[in-house]
Structures are given as C-alpha cells and as structure tokens.
Backbone as CSV, one residue per row, in Angstrom:
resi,resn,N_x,N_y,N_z,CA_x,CA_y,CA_z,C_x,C_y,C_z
1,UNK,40.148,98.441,93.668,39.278,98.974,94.703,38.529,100.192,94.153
2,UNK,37.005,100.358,94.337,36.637,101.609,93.960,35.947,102.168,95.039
3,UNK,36.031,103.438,95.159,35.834,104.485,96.415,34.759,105.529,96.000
4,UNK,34.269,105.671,97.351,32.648,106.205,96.814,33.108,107.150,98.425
5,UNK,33.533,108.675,97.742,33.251,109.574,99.001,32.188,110.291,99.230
6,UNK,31.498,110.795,100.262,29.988,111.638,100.886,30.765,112.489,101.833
7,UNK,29.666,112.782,101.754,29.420,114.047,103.117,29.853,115.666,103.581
8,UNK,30.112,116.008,102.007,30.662,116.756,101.916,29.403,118.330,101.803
9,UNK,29.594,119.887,102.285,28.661,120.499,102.063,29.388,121.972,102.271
10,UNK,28.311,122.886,102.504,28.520,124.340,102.987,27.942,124.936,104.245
11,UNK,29.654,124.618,105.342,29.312,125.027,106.228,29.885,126.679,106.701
12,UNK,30.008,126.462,107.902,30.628,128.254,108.257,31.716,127.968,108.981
13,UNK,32.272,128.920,109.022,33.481,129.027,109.651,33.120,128.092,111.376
14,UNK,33.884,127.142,112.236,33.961,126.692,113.155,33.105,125.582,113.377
15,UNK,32.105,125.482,112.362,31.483,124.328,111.951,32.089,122.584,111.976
16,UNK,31.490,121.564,111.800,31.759,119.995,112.212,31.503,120.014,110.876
17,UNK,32.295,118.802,110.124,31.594,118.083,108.920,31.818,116.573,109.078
18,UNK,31.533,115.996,108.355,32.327,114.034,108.611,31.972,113.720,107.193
19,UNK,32.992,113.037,106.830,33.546,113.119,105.451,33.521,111.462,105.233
20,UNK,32.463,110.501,104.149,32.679,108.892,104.357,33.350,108.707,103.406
21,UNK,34.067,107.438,103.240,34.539,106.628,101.995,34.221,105.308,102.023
22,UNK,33.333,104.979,101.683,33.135,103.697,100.906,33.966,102.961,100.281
23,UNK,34.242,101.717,100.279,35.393,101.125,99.625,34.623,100.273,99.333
24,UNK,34.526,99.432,97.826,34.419,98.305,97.213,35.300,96.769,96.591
25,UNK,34.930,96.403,96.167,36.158,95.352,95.606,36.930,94.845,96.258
26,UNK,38.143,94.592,95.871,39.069,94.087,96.929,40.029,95.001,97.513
27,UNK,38.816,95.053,98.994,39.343,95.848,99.464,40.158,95.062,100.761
28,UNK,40.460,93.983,100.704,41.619,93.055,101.667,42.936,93.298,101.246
29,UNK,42.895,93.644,99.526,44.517,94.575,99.448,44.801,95.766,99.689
30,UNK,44.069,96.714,100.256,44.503,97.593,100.490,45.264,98.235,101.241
31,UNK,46.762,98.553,101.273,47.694,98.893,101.843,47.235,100.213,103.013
32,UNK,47.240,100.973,102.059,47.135,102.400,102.980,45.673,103.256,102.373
33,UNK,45.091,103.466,103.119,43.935,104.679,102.617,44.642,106.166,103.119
34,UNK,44.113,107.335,102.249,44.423,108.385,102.754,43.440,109.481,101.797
35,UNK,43.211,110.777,102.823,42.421,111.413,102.680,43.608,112.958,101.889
36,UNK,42.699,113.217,100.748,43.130,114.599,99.956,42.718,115.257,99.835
37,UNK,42.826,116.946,99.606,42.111,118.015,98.969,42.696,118.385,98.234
38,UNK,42.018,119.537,97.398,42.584,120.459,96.142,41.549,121.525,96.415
39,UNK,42.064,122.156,96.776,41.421,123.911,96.587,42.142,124.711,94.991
40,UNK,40.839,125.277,94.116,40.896,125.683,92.997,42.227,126.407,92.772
41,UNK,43.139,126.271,92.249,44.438,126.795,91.641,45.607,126.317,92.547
42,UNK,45.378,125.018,92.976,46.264,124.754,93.907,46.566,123.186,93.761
43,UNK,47.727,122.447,93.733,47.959,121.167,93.722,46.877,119.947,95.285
44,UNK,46.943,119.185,94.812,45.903,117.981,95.435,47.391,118.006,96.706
45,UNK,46.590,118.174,98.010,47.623,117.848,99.084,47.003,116.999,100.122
46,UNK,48.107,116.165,100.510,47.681,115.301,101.718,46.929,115.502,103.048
47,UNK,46.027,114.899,103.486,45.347,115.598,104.627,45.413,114.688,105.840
48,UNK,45.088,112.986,105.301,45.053,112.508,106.631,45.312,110.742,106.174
49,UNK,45.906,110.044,106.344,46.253,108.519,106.059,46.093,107.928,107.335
50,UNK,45.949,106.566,106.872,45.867,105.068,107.882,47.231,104.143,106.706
51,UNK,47.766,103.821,108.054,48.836,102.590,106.760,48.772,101.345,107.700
52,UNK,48.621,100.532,106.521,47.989,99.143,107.046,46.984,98.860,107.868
53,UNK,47.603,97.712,108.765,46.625,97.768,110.166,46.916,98.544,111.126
54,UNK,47.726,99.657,111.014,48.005,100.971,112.204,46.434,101.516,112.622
55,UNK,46.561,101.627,114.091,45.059,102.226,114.188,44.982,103.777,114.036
56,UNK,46.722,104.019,114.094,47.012,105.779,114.511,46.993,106.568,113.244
57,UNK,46.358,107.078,112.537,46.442,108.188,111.716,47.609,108.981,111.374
58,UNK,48.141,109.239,110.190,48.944,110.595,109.997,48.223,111.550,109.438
59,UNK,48.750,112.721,110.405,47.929,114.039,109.635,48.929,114.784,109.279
60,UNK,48.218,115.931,108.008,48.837,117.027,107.823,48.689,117.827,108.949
61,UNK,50.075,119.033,108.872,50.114,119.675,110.165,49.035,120.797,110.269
62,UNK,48.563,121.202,109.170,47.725,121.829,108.747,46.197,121.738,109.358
63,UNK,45.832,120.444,109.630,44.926,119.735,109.977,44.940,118.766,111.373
64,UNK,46.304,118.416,111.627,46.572,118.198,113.191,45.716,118.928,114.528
65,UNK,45.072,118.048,114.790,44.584,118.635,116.224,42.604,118.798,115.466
66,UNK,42.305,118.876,114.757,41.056,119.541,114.364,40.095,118.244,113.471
67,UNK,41.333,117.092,112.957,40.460,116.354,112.098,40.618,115.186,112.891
68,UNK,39.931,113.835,112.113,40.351,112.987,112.779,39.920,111.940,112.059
69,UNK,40.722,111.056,111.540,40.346,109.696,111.050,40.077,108.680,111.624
70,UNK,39.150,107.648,110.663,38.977,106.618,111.577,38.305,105.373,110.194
71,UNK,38.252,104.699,110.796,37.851,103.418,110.080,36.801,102.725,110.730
72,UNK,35.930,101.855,109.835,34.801,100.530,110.047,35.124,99.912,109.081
73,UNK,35.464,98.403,109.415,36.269,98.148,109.082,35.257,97.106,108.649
74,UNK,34.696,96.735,108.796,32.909,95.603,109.140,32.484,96.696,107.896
75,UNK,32.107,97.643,107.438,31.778,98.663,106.487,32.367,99.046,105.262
76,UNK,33.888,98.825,105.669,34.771,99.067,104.724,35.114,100.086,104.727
77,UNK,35.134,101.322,105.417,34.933,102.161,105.497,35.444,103.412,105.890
78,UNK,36.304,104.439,105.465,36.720,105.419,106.053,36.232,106.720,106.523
79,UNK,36.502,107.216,107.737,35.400,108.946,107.915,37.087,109.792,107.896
80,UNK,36.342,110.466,107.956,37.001,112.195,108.292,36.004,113.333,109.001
81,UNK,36.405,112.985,110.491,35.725,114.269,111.183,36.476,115.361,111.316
82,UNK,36.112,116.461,110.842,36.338,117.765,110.143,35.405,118.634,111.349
83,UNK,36.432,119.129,112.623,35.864,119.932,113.416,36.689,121.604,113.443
84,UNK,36.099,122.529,114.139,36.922,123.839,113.687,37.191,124.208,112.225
85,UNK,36.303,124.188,111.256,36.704,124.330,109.661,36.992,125.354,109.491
86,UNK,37.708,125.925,108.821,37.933,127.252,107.985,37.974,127.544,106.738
87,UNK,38.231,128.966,106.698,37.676,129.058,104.814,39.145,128.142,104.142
88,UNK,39.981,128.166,104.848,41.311,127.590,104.475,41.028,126.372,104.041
89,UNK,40.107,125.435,104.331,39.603,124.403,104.115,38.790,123.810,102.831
90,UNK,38.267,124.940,102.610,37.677,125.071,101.734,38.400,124.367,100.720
91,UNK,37.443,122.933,99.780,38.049,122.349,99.096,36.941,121.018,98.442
92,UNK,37.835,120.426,97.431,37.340,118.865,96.985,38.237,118.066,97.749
93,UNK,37.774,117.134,98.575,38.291,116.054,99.527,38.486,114.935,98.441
94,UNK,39.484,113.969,98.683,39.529,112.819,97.821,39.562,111.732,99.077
95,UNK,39.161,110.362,98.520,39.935,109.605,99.339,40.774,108.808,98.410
96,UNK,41.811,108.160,98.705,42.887,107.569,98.040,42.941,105.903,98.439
97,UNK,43.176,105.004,97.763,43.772,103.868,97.881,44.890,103.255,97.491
98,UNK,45.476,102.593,98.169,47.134,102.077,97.884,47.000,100.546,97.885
99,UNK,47.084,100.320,96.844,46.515,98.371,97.033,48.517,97.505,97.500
100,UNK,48.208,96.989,98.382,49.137,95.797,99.097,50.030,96.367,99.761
101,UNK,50.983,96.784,99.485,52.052,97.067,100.642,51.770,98.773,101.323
102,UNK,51.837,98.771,102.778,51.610,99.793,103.145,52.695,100.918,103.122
103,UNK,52.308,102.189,102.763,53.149,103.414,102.652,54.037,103.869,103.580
104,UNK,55.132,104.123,103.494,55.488,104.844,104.791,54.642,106.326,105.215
105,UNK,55.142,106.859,106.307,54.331,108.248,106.678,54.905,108.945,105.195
106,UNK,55.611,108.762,105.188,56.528,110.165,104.199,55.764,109.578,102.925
107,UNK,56.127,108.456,102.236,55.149,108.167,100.738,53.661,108.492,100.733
108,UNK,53.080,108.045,101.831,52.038,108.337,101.990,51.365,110.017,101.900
109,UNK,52.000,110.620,101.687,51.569,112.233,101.625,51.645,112.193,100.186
110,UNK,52.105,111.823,99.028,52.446,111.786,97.688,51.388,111.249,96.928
111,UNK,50.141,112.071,96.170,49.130,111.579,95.945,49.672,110.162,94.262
112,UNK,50.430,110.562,94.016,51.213,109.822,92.837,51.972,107.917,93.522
113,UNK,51.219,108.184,94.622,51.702,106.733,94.903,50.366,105.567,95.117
114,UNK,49.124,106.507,95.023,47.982,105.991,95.201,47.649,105.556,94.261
115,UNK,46.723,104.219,93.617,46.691,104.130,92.398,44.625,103.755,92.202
116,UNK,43.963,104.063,93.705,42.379,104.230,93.064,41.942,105.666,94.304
117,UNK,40.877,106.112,93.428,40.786,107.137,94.097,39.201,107.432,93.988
118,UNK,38.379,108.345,94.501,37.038,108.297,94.942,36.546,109.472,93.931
119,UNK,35.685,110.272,93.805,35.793,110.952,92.888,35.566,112.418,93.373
120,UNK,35.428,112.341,94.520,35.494,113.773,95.493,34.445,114.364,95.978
121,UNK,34.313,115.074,97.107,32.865,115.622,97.623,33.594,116.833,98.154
122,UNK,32.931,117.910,97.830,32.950,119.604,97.644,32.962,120.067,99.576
123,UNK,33.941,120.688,100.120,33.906,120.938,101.469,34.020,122.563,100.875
124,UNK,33.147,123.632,101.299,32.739,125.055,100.861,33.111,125.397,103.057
125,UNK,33.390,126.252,103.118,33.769,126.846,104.778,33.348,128.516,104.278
126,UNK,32.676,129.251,104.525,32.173,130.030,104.754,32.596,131.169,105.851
127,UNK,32.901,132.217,105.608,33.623,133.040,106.400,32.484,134.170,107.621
C-alpha cells in the first residue's frame, strides 16, 4: 500500500486543520490505518487509528475530544480533523498502514507494527 498525506500548514493557536491520506495499491488488505506525529527531538507517537471495519476510532488521550477520524472509503481515504490546535501539536503527521490482520487498540499505538507509511505533512500551531 502506498500513502500520500496533505493538508498539512501554519496555523494559530485554536485554529481547524484536516489532515488527508490517500491510499493506493492494495488497499483491500489493509488491516488497520493510523495516524502519527513526531515533534523535533521527540519519538513518532500515536495519535489516532481505525482497526478493520470498526467505524469507531482510537485516540490518543492527548488528542481525545479535539480530533477526529474518519474514512471514504469509495476514495480510499483517511482525514484527520484537527480542531482546538496547540503549539503542543505542533508536528510531522504520518499516516500508517497495517496490511491484513487488524491491530488491537493497544498494538495499534506501536508505530513498529505498521509496515507502509506516507511520507508526512508539517502541522506548525503558532502561539
């Protein structure tokens, strides 16, 4: 599967963003999608997954209540609406793919279980 993320920019503090992923190939194996960041001097952490055909999202708690995933599925397609941002936010977003069997909540936070990944779009939050 190869992943093509957008929408990424420089907003301000309390600002909206929506974050796409494109998915290519075969994307009928794909187990679990899930959304990552890495802010500069800091390990790549989990932000937001879909496993399987679940329609319900897991989020980081970090991000609970403020983001929100979703899928088109006719598109291939994953968003991330990114409302209330903060400089805390501030980051490179990934999206992740898990080809065939879906993750549990708990694997699914472990960017080392994903094996295609998008190549990232720059989220800047402004104070």
């Amino acid at each position: 599967v190869q992943l093509q993320a957008s929408g990424g920019g420089l907003v301000q503090t309390g600002d909206s963003l929506r974050l796409s992923c494109a998915a290519s190939g075969r994307t009928s194996e794909t187990g679990t999608m899930g959304w990552f960041r890495q802010a500069p001097g800091k390990e790549r952490e989990f932000v937001a997954g879909f496993r399987g055909s679940v329609e319900t999202a897991v989020y980081a708690d970090s991000v609970q209540g403020r983001f929100t995933m979703s899928r088109d599925n006719s598109k291939n397609t994953v968003n991330l609406q990114m409302n209330g941002l903060k400089p805390g936010d501030t980051a490179v977003y990934y999206c992740a793919a898990r080809s065939w069997f879906p993750l549990s909540d708990t694997a699914m936070t472990r960017p080392n279980n994903y094996d295609s990944w998008g190549q990232g779009t720059l989220v800047t939050v402004s104070s």
